[in-house]
Coordinates of C-alpha atoms in Angstrom, one line a residue:
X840 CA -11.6 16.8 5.6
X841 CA -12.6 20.1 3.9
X842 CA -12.9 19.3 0.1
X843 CA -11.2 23.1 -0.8
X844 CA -7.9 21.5 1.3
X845 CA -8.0 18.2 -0.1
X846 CA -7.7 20.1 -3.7
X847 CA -5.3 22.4 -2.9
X848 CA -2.6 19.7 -1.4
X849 CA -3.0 17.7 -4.4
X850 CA -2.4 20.8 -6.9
X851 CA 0.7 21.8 -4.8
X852 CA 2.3 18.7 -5.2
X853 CA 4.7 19.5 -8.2
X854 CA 5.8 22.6 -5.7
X855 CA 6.6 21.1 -2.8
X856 CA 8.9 18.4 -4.4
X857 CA 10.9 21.2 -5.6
X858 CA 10.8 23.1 -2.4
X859 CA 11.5 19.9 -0.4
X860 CA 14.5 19.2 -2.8
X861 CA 15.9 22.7 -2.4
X862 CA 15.9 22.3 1.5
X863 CA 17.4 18.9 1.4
X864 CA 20.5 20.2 -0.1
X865 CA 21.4 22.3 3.1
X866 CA 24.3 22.1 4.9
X867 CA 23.3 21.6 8.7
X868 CA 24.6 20.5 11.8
X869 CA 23.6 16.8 12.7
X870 CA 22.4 16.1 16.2
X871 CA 24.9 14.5 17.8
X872 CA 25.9 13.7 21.4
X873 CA 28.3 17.0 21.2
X874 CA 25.2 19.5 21.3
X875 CA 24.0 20.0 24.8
X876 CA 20.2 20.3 24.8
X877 CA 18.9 22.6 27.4
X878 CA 15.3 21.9 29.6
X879 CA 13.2 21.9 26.6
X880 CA 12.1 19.2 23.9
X881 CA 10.7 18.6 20.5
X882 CA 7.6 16.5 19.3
X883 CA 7.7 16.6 15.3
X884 CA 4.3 15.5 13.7
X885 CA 4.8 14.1 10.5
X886 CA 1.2 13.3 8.1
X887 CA 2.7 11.5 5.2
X888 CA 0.8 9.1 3.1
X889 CA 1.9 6.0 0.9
X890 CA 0.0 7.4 -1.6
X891 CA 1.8 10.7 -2.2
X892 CA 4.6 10.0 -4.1
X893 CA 6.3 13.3 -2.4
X894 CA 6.4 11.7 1.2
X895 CA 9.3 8.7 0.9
X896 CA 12.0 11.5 1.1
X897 CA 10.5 12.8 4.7
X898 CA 9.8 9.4 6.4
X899 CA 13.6 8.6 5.6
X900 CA 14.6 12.4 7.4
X901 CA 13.1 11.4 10.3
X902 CA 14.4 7.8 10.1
X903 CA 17.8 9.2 9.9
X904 CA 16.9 12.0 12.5
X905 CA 15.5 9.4 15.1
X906 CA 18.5 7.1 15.1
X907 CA 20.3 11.0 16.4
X908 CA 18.7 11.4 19.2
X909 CA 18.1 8.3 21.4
X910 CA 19.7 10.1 24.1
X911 CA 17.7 13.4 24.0
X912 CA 13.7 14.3 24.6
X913 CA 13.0 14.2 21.0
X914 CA 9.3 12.5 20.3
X915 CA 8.4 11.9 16.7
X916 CA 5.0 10.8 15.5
X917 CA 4.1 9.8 12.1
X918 CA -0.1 10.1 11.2
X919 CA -0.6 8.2 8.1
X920 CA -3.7 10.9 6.6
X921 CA -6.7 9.2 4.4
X922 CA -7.2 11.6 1.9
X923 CA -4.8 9.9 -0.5
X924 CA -6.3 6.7 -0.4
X925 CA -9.1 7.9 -3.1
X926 CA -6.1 8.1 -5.9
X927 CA -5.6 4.4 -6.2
X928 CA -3.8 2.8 -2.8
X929 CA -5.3 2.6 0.4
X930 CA -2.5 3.4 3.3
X931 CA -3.0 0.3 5.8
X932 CA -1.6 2.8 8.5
X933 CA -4.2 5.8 7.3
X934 CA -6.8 7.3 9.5
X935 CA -9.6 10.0 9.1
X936 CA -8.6 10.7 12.7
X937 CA -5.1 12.1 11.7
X938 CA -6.6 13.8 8.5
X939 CA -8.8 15.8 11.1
X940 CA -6.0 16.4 13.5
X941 CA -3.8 18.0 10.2
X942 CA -7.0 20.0 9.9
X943 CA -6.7 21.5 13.5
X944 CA -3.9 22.2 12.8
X945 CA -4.5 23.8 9.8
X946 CA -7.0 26.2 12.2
X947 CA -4.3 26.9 14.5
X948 CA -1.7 27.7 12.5
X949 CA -4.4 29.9 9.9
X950 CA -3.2 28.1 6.7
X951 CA -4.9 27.9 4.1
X952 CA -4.4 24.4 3.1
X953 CA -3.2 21.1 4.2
X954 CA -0.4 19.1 2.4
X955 CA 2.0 16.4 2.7
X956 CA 4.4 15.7 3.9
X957 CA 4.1 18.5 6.4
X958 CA 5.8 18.7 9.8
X959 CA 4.7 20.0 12.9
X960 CA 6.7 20.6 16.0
X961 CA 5.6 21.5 19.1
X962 CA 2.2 22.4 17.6
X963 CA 4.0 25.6 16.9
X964 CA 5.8 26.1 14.0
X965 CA 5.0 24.3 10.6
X966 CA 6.8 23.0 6.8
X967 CA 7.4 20.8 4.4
X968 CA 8.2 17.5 5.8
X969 CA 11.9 17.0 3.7
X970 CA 13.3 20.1 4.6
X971 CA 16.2 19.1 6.4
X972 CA 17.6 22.0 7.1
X973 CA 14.7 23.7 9.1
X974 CA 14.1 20.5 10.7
X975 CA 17.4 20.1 12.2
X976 CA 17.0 23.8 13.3
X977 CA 13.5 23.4 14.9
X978 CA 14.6 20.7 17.0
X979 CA 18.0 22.1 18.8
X980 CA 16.2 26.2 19.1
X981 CA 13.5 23.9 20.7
X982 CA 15.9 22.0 23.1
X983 CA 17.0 24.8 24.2
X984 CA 13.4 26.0 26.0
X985 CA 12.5 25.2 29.3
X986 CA 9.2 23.1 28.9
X987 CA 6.0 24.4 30.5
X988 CA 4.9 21.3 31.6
X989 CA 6.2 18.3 33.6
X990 CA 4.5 15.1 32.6
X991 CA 5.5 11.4 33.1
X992 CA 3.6 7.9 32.0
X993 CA 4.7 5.2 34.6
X994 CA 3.4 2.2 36.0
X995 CA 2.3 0.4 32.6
X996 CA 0.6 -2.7 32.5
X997 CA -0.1 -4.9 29.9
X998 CA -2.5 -7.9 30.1
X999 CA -3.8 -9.5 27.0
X1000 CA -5.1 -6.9 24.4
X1001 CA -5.3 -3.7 27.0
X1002 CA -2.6 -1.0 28.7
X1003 CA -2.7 0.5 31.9
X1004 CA -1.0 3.6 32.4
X1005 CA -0.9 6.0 35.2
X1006 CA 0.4 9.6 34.1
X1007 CA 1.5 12.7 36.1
X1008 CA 1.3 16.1 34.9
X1009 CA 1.6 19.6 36.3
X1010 CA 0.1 21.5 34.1
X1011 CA -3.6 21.2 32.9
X1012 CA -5.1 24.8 32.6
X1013 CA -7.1 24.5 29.3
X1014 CA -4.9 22.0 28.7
X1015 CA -5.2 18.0 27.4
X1016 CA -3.0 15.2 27.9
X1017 CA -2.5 13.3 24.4
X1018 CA -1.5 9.9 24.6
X1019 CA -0.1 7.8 21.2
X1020 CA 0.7 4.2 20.9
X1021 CA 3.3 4.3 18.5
X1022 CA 4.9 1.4 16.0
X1023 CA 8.1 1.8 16.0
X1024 CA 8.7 0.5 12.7
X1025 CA 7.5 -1.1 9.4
X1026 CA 7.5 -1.7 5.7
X1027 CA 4.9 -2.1 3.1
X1028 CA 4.8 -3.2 -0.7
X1029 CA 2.9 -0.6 -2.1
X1030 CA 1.2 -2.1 -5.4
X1031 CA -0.8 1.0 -6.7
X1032 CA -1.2 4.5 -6.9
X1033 CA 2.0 7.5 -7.3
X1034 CA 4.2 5.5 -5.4
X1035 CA 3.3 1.3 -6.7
X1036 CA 5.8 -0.4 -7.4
X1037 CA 8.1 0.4 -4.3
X1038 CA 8.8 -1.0 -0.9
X1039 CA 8.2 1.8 1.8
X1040 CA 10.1 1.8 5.1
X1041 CA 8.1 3.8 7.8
X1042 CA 8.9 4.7 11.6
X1043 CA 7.1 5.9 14.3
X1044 CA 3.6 4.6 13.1
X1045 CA 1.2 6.6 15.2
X1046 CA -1.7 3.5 15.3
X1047 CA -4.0 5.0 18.7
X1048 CA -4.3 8.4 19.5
X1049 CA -5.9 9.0 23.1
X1050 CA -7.3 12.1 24.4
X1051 CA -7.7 13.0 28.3
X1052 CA -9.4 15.5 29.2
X1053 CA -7.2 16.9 32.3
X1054 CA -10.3 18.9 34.6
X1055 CA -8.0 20.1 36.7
X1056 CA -6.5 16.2 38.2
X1057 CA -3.0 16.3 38.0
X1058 CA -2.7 13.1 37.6
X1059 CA -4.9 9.9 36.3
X1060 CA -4.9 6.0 34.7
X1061 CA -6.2 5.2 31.4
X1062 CA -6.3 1.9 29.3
X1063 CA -5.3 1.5 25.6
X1064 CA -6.4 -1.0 23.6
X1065 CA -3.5 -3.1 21.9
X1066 CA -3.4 -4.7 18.8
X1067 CA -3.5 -8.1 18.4
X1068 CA 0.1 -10.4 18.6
X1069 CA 1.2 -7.0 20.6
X1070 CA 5.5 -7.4 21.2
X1071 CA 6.4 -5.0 23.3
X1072 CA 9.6 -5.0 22.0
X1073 CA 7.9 -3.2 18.6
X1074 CA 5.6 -0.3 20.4
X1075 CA 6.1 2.1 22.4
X1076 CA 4.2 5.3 24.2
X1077 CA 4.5 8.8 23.4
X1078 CA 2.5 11.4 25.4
X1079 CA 2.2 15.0 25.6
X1080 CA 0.5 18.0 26.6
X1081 CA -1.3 20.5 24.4
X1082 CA -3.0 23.3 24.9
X1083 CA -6.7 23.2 23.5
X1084 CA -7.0 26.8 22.3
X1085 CA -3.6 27.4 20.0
X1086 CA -2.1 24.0 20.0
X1087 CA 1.0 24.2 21.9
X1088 CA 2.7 21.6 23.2
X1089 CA 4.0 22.2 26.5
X1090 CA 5.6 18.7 27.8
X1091 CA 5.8 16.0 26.5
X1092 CA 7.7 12.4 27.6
X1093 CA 7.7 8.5 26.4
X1094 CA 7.9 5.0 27.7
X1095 CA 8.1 1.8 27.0
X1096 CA 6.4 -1.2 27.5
X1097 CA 7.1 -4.1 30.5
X1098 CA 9.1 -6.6 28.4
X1099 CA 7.3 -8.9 30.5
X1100 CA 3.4 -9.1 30.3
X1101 CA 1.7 -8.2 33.8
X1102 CA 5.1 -6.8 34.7
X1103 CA 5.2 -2.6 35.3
X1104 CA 7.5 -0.4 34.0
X1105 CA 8.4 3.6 34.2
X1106 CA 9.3 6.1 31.7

């Protein structure tokens, strides 16, 4: 984490509270079974933090978007970022690895800071993480482009504390597959810092991020390490394919887990 960012997304807070609470107040159209999506998909990034006292309005957006659109190719990751943890409540979910991956972004998008909440989606456009409005509108122009890439995650296994899972891809010209095991919910007590005192509802916990390297195999198995008590019923797999020079995403799929350990399962 590049100190100049870390200072400039804690001096920006005041601002994007009242950016964020401008955006919430628009009128949009809710993503219901009426809209039609085309080929196409969206993966919205969110880096939030319980420490950031700014981010409780954009975990509930995409709470509220996420129970929309169980029926459409809509992926949503949360990455819990560290940097906040310094201020007086250390994030259980947090990770330098997401901090860093806000950072690449950062590179591929040519801001000059980082922030949250922020949303990304498709590793192409970016905002603030409660703007409702441009949210809503990311998501159905997206739905409406063929995707570049095919991809599909299928014959998971689970025994004990490690996932197998074969994917398929037809794309990999400088190109990675990105594979995240995902919590699909969870609450926390936070105790300290801007936001103690108040019980935080989170979804789509991004807990493992792996990267595969493609070199030109379409296709591939790789194991995950799960945590321990894994349910199935709680986690789930999101994967997708970005490119390594500008950050596009160019497919992306899910899957879920056997409900029955040693069992296999497709997306």
């Amino acid at each position: 984490m590049k100190s100049s960012r870390i200072f400039i997304a804690v001096a920006c807070l005041g601002l994007t509270a009242i950016v964020a609470q401008a955006f919430t107040s628009i009128k949009s159209e809710k993503l219901t079974k009426a809209a039609t999506p085309g080929k196409g998909f969206a993966v919205i990034e969110l880096f939030t933090s319980e420490g950031c006292s700014s981010c409780p309005p954009a975990d509930a957006l995409v709470a509220r978007v996420e129970k929309e659109v169980t029926d459409k190719p809509v992926y949503i990751l949360a990455y819990h970022v560290d940097y906040w943890n310094r201020l007086g409540w250390k994030d259980v979910f947090s990770s330098p690895e997401y901090s860093a991956r806000q950072n690449q972004y950062a590179d591929w998008l040519n801001l000059s800071s980082v922030y949250t909440p922020q949303i990304v989606v498709n590793g192409r456009k970016e905002f603030v993480g409660s703007e409702e409005g441009t949210l809503r509108n990311a998501i159905k122009s997206d739905l409406e482009i063929a995707a570049k890439s095919e991809l599909a995650l299928n014959n998971i296994k689970v025994d004990g504390d490690k996932a197998t899972i074969h994917y398929t891809t037809g794309a990999v010209n400088n190109s990675v597959l990105i594979v995240a095991l995902v919590e699909k919910n969870a609450t926390t007590k936070v105790q300290r810092g801007e936001n103690g005192g108040r019980t935080l509802s989170h979804v789509q916990i991004v807990t493992q991020l792996k990267s595969i390297a493609l070199n030109n195999s379409k296709d591939g198995t790789e194991n995950l390490s799960l945590p321990h008590g894994f349910d199935p019923q709680k986690w789930e797999l999101i994967g997708f394919v970005q490119n390594k020079a500008n950050g596009e995403i160019t497919g992306a799929t899910k899957a879920e887990f056997p409900s029955v350990m040693n069992a296999q399962a497709s997306n």
